[in-house]
mmCIF file of C-alpha atoms in Angstrom:
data_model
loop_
_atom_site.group_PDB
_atom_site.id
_atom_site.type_symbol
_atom_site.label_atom_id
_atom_site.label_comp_id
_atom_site.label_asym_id
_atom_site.label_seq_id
_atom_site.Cartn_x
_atom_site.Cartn_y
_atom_site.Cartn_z
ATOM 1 C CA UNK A 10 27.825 12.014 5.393
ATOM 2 C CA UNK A 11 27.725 9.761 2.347
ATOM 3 C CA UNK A 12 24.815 7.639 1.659
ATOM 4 C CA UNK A 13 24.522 3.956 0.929
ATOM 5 C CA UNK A 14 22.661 2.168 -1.780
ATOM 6 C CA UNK A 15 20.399 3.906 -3.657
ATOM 7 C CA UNK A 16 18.847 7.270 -3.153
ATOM 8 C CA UNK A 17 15.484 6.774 -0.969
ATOM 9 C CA UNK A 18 13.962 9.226 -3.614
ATOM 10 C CA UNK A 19 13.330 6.122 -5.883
ATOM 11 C CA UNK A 20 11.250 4.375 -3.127
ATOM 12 C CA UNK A 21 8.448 7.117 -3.341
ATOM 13 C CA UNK A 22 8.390 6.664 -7.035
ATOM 14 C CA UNK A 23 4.394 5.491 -7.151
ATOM 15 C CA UNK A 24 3.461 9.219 -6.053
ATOM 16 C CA UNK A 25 5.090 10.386 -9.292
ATOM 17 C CA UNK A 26 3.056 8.092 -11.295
ATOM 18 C CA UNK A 27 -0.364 9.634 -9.263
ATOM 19 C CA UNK A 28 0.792 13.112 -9.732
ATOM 20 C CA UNK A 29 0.973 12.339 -13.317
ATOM 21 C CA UNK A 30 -2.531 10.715 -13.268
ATOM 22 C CA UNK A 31 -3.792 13.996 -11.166
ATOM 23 C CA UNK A 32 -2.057 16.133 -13.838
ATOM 24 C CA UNK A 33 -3.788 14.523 -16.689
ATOM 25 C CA UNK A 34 -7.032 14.985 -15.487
ATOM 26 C CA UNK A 35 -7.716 18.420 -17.389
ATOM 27 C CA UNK A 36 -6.534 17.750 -20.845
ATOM 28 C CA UNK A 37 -6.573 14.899 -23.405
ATOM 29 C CA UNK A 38 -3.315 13.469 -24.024
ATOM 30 C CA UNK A 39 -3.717 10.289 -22.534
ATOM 31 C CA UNK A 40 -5.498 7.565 -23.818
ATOM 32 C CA UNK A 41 -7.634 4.174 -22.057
ATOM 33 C CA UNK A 42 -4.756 2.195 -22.561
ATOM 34 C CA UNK A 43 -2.441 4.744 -20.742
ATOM 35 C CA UNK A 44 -4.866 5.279 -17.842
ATOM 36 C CA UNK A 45 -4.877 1.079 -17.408
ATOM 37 C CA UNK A 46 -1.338 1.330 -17.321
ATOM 38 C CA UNK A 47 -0.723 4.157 -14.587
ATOM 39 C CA UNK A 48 -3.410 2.765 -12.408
ATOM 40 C CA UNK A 49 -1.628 -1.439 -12.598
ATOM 41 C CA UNK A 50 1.629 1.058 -11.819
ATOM 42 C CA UNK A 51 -0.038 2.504 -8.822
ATOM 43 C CA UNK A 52 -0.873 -0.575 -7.887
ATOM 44 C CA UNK A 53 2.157 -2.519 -8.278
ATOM 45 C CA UNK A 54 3.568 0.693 -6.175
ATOM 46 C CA UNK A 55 0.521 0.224 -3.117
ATOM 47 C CA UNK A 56 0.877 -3.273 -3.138
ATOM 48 C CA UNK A 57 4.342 -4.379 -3.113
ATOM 49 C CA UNK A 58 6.231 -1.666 -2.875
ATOM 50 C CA UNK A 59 4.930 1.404 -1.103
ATOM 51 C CA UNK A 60 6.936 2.395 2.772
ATOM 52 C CA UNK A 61 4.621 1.172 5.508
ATOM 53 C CA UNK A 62 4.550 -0.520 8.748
ATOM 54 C CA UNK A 63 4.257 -4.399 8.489
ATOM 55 C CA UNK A 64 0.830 -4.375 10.296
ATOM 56 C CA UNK A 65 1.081 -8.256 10.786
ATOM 57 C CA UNK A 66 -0.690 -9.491 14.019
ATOM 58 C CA UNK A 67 1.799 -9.999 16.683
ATOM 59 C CA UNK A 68 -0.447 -11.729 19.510
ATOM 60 C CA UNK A 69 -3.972 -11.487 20.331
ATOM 61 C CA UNK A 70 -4.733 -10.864 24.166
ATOM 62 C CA UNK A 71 -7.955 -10.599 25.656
ATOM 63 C CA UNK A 72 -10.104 -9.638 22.606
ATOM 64 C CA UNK A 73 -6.573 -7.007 21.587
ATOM 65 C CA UNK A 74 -4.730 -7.530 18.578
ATOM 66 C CA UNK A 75 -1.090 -6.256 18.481
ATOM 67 C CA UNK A 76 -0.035 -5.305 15.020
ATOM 68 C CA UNK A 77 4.171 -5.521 14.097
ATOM 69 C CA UNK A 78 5.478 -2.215 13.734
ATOM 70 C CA UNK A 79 8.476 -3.173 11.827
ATOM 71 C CA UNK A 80 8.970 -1.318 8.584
ATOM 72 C CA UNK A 81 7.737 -3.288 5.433
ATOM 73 C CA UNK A 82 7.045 -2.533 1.773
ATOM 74 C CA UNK A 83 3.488 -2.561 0.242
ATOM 75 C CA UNK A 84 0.122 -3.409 1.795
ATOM 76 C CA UNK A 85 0.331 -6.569 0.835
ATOM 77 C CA UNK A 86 4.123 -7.991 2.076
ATOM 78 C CA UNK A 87 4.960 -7.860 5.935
ATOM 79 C CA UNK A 88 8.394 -6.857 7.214
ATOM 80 C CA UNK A 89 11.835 -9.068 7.245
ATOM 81 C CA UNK A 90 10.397 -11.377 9.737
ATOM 82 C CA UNK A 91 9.768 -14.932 8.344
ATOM 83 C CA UNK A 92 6.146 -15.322 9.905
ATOM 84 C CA UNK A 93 5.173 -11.493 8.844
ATOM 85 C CA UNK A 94 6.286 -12.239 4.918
ATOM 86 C CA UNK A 95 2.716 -13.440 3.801
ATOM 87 C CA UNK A 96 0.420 -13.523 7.194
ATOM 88 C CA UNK A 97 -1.798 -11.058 5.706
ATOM 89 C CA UNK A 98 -3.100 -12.995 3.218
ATOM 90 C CA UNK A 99 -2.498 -16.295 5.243
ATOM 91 C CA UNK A 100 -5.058 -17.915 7.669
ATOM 92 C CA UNK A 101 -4.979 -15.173 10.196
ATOM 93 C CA UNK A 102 -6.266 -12.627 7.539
ATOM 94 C CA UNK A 103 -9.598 -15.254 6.319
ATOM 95 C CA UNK A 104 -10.576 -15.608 10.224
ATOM 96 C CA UNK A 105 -10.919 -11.428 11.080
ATOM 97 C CA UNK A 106 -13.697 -9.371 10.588
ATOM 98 C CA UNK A 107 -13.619 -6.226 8.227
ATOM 99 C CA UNK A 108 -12.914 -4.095 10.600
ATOM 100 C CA UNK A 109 -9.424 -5.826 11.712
ATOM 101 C CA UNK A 110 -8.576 -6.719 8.367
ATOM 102 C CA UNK A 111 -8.454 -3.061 7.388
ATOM 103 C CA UNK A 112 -6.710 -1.579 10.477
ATOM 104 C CA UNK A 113 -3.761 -2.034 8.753
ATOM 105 C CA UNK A 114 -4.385 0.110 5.838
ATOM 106 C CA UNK A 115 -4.655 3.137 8.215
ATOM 107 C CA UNK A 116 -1.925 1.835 10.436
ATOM 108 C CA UNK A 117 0.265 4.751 9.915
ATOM 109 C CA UNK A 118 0.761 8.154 8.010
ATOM 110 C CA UNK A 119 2.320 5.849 5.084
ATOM 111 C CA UNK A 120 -0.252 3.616 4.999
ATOM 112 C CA UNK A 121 -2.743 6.312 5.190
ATOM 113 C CA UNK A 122 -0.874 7.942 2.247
ATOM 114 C CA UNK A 123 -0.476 4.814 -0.182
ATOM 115 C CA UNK A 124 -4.276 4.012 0.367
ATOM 116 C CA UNK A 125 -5.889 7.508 -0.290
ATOM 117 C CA UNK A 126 -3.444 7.787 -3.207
ATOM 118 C CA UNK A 127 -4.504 4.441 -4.424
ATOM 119 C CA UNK A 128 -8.048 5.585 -4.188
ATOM 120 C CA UNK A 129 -7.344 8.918 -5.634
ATOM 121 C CA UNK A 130 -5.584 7.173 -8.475
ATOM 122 C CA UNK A 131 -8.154 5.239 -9.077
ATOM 123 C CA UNK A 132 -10.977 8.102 -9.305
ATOM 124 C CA UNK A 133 -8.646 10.303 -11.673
ATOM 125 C CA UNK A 134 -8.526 7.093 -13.744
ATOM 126 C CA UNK A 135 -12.287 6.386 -14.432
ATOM 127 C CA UNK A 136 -12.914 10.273 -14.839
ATOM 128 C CA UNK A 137 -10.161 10.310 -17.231
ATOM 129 C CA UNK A 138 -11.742 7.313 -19.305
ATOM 130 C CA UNK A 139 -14.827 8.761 -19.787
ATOM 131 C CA UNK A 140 -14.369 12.448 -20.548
#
């Protein structure tokens, strides 16, 4: 069976960049400036770009919020659906408490996986700029 497009290797890319970043941690080689510039990678990649479920709020019932399962990319975007493209950051996401607002982070085992590997990224960073 032939594929289409591109290989869906390239959309896992950002876990490349963190294995680098984990790699790195026991020698030298890398300096500040290339530590700044894996973590705004792993960003970009957590952000905008990282498979996850959309995690937009469908409809609230009784005190329940119903979050779009719809494939997406990032933490930030939502999924294909007009409504879903920026509600995160739109006036749903100002009115929730912490708790909701960060159900979707751990919405899924992709989610799950570009957040810890954010974090992880992060922490191999700020060792690596001050060994």
């Amino acid at each position: 069976m032939a594929s289409r497009g591109k290989s869906n290797v390239w959309q896992y890319w950002g876990y490349g960049v963190l294995a680098v970043l984990l790699l790195s941690l026991g020698g030298k080689a890398f300096g500040p400036a290339i530590y700044a510039a894996l973590v705004g990678l792993l960003l970009f990649f957590v952000l905008f770009q990282a498979p996850v479920y959309c995690g937009a709020i469908n409809r609230k019932r009784g005190g329940v919020i119903e979050f779009c399962r719809n494939n997406s990319a990032g933490l930030i975007l939502g999924c294909h659906l007009r409504q879903h493209k920026l509600q995160k950051l739109g006036r749903d996401w100002w009115s929730l408490g912490w708790r909701q607002k960060t159900e979707g982070l751990w919405s899924g085992g992709q989610a799950k996986l570009a957040t810890l590997s954010f974090v992880v990224g992060t922490v191999v960073s700020v060792i690596g700029l001050f060994k």
